[in-house]
Amino acid sequence: DGGITQSPKYLFRKEGQNVTLSCEQNLNHDAMYWYRQDPGQGLRLIYYSQIVNDFQKGDIAEGYSVSREKKESFPLTVTSAQKNPTAFYLCASSLAGAPNNEQFFGPGTRLTVL
Amino acid sequence: GQSLEQPSEVTAVEGAIVQMNCTYQTSGFYGLSWYQQHDGGAPTFLSYNALDGLEETGRFSSFLSRSDSYGYLLLQELQMKDSASYFCAVSTGSARQLTFGSGTQLTVLP
């Protein structure tokens, strides 16, 4: 089955620790995205990547880092510099040039920093 | 930057029709998308409008007026399973990346 996987579903970390969230897709999509969602809010774009070895900052990139070494994978690191990291993190992918610009989302990782 | 406005909550009864509005301010606009998200779940794509007018997909319809910077999502024959949050999102930039509104929480009552 094609899709996007994120792991783990729930993650707990102590304040001051870096943590890496996994995102893998087997849809052969070129573009991948990371969003953050806080309770009762919309999704905010952290980083996105249109091709391997290239990525751009979104609206709230401070305190986060990413890599795109493989087309299938786009891990997100939440660093200790992120002031309020507790949130629901969603990864998405899309086909470049798709006429409806549809993004496909993974199930999300809920990060709690204690 | 981009900004979008959506009503925070809408309540309707099963079998009814509901319209959820979205107004936006943006530059470099390509289109308006709608996504559905159930509590704790992943957003799923519903529709995309790049041109003015109405797009229909089953019980869902989406409308866009580019001149008014306005769109809406129309749900017909409401079902209990339609209770969810609905987000509009504008596509902008070279990557046509999405900027989401804060969403409308739809509650369908029996």
CSV table of C-alpha atoms in Angstrom, one decimal, chain A:
chain,number,residue,atom,x,y,z
A,1,ASP,CA,0.0,0.0,0.0
A,2,GLY,CA,1.3,3.4,-0.9
A,3,GLY,CA,1.3,6.1,1.7
A,4,ILE,CA,3.1,8.2,4.3
A,5,THR,CA,4.3,6.9,7.6
A,6,GLN,CA,5.4,8.9,10.6
A,7,SER,CA,6.9,7.5,13.7
A,8,PRO,CA,6.5,7.4,16.5
A,9,LYS,CA,2.8,8.3,17.1
A,10,TYR,CA,3.6,9.7,20.5
A,11,LEU,CA,6.9,11.1,21.7
A,12,PHE,CA,8.0,12.4,25.1
A,13,ARG,CA,11.2,14.3,25.7
A,14,LYS,CA,12.8,16.3,28.4
A,15,GLU,CA,13.3,20.0,27.9
A,16,GLY,CA,16.7,20.8,26.3
A,17,GLN,CA,16.9,17.6,24.3
A,18,ASN,CA,16.9,17.4,20.5
A,19,VAL,CA,14.4,15.0,19.0
A,20,THR,CA,14.1,13.7,15.4
A,21,LEU,CA,10.7,12.9,13.9
A,22,SER,CA,10.6,10.4,11.1
A,23,CYS,CA,8.6,10.8,7.8
A,24,GLU,CA,8.7,8.2,5.0
A,25,GLN,CA,6.7,8.1,1.8
A,26,ASN,CA,6.4,5.5,-1.0
A,27,LEU,CA,4.2,7.5,-3.3
A,28,ASN,CA,7.2,8.6,-5.4
A,29,HIS,CA,6.3,12.2,-4.7
A,30,ASP,CA,8.8,14.9,-5.3
A,31,ALA,CA,7.7,17.4,-2.7
A,32,MET,CA,7.5,16.9,1.1
A,33,TYR,CA,6.4,19.2,3.9
A,34,TRP,CA,6.4,19.5,7.6
A,35,TYR,CA,3.6,21.3,9.5
A,36,ARG,CA,3.0,22.0,13.2
A,37,GLN,CA,-0.5,22.1,14.6
A,38,ASP,CA,-1.4,23.5,18.0
A,39,PRO,CA,-4.8,22.7,19.7
A,40,GLY,CA,-7.7,24.4,17.9
A,41,GLN,CA,-5.4,25.9,15.3
A,42,GLY,CA,-4.6,25.4,11.7
A,43,LEU,CA,-1.5,23.9,10.2
A,44,ARG,CA,1.7,26.1,10.0
A,45,LEU,CA,4.4,25.3,7.6
A,46,ILE,CA,7.9,24.6,9.1
A,47,TYR,CA,10.0,23.4,6.2
A,48,TYR,CA,9.4,22.0,2.7
A,49,SER,CA,11.5,20.3,0.0
A,50,GLN,CA,10.8,20.1,-3.7
A,51,ILE,CA,13.8,17.9,-4.6
A,52,VAL,CA,16.4,15.8,-3.0
A,53,ASN,CA,19.2,17.7,-1.2
A,54,ASP,CA,17.2,21.0,-1.3
A,55,PHE,CA,14.7,22.5,1.2
A,56,GLN,CA,13.3,25.8,2.1
A,57,LYS,CA,12.1,27.4,5.3
A,58,GLY,CA,8.4,27.8,5.9
A,59,ASP,CA,6.7,30.3,8.2
A,60,ILE,CA,8.0,29.0,11.5
A,61,ALA,CA,11.4,27.4,10.8
A,62,GLU,CA,13.2,28.8,13.9
A,63,GLY,CA,14.3,26.0,16.2
A,64,TYR,CA,13.8,23.2,13.6
A,65,SER,CA,16.1,21.5,11.1
A,66,VAL,CA,15.5,19.1,8.2
A,67,SER,CA,17.4,17.0,5.7
A,68,ARG,CA,16.4,15.4,2.4
A,69,GLU,CA,19.1,12.9,1.5
A,70,LYS,CA,16.6,10.5,-0.2
A,71,LYS,CA,13.4,11.1,-2.1
A,72,GLU,CA,11.4,8.9,0.3
A,73,SER,CA,12.6,10.5,3.5
A,74,PHE,CA,12.3,13.9,5.1
A,75,PRO,CA,13.2,13.8,8.9
A,76,LEU,CA,12.5,16.8,11.1
A,77,THR,CA,14.7,17.6,14.1
A,78,VAL,CA,13.2,19.7,16.9
A,79,THR,CA,16.1,21.4,18.6
A,80,SER,CA,16.5,22.7,22.1
A,81,ALA,CA,16.2,26.2,20.5
A,82,GLN,CA,12.5,25.7,19.8
A,83,LYS,CA,10.9,27.5,22.7
A,84,ASN,CA,7.6,25.7,22.7
A,85,PRO,CA,8.0,22.4,21.0
A,86,THR,CA,4.9,20.6,22.4
A,87,ALA,CA,2.6,20.2,19.4
A,88,PHE,CA,1.1,17.8,16.8
A,89,TYR,CA,3.6,17.4,13.9
A,90,LEU,CA,2.3,16.4,10.4
A,91,CYS,CA,4.3,15.4,7.4
A,92,ALA,CA,2.9,15.6,3.9
A,93,SER,CA,3.9,15.0,0.3
A,94,SER,CA,2.7,15.9,-3.1
A,95,LEU,CA,3.3,15.3,-6.8
A,96,ALA,CA,5.1,18.2,-8.5
A,97,GLY,CA,2.8,19.9,-10.9
A,98,ALA,CA,-0.3,18.1,-9.8
A,99,PRO,CA,-3.3,20.1,-11.2
A,100,ASN,CA,-5.2,20.0,-7.9
A,101,ASN,CA,-2.1,20.6,-5.7
A,102,GLU,CA,-3.2,17.8,-3.4
A,103,GLN,CA,-1.1,17.1,-0.4
A,104,PHE,CA,-1.2,13.7,1.3
A,105,PHE,CA,-0.7,13.6,5.0
A,106,GLY,CA,0.9,11.1,7.4
A,107,PRO,CA,-0.9,10.2,10.7
A,108,GLY,CA,1.2,12.7,12.7
A,109,THR,CA,3.5,12.6,15.7
A,110,ARG,CA,2.3,14.1,19.0
A,111,LEU,CA,5.4,15.5,20.7
A,112,THR,CA,5.3,16.4,24.4
A,113,VAL,CA,8.2,18.1,26.0
A,114,LEU,CA,8.3,17.8,29.8
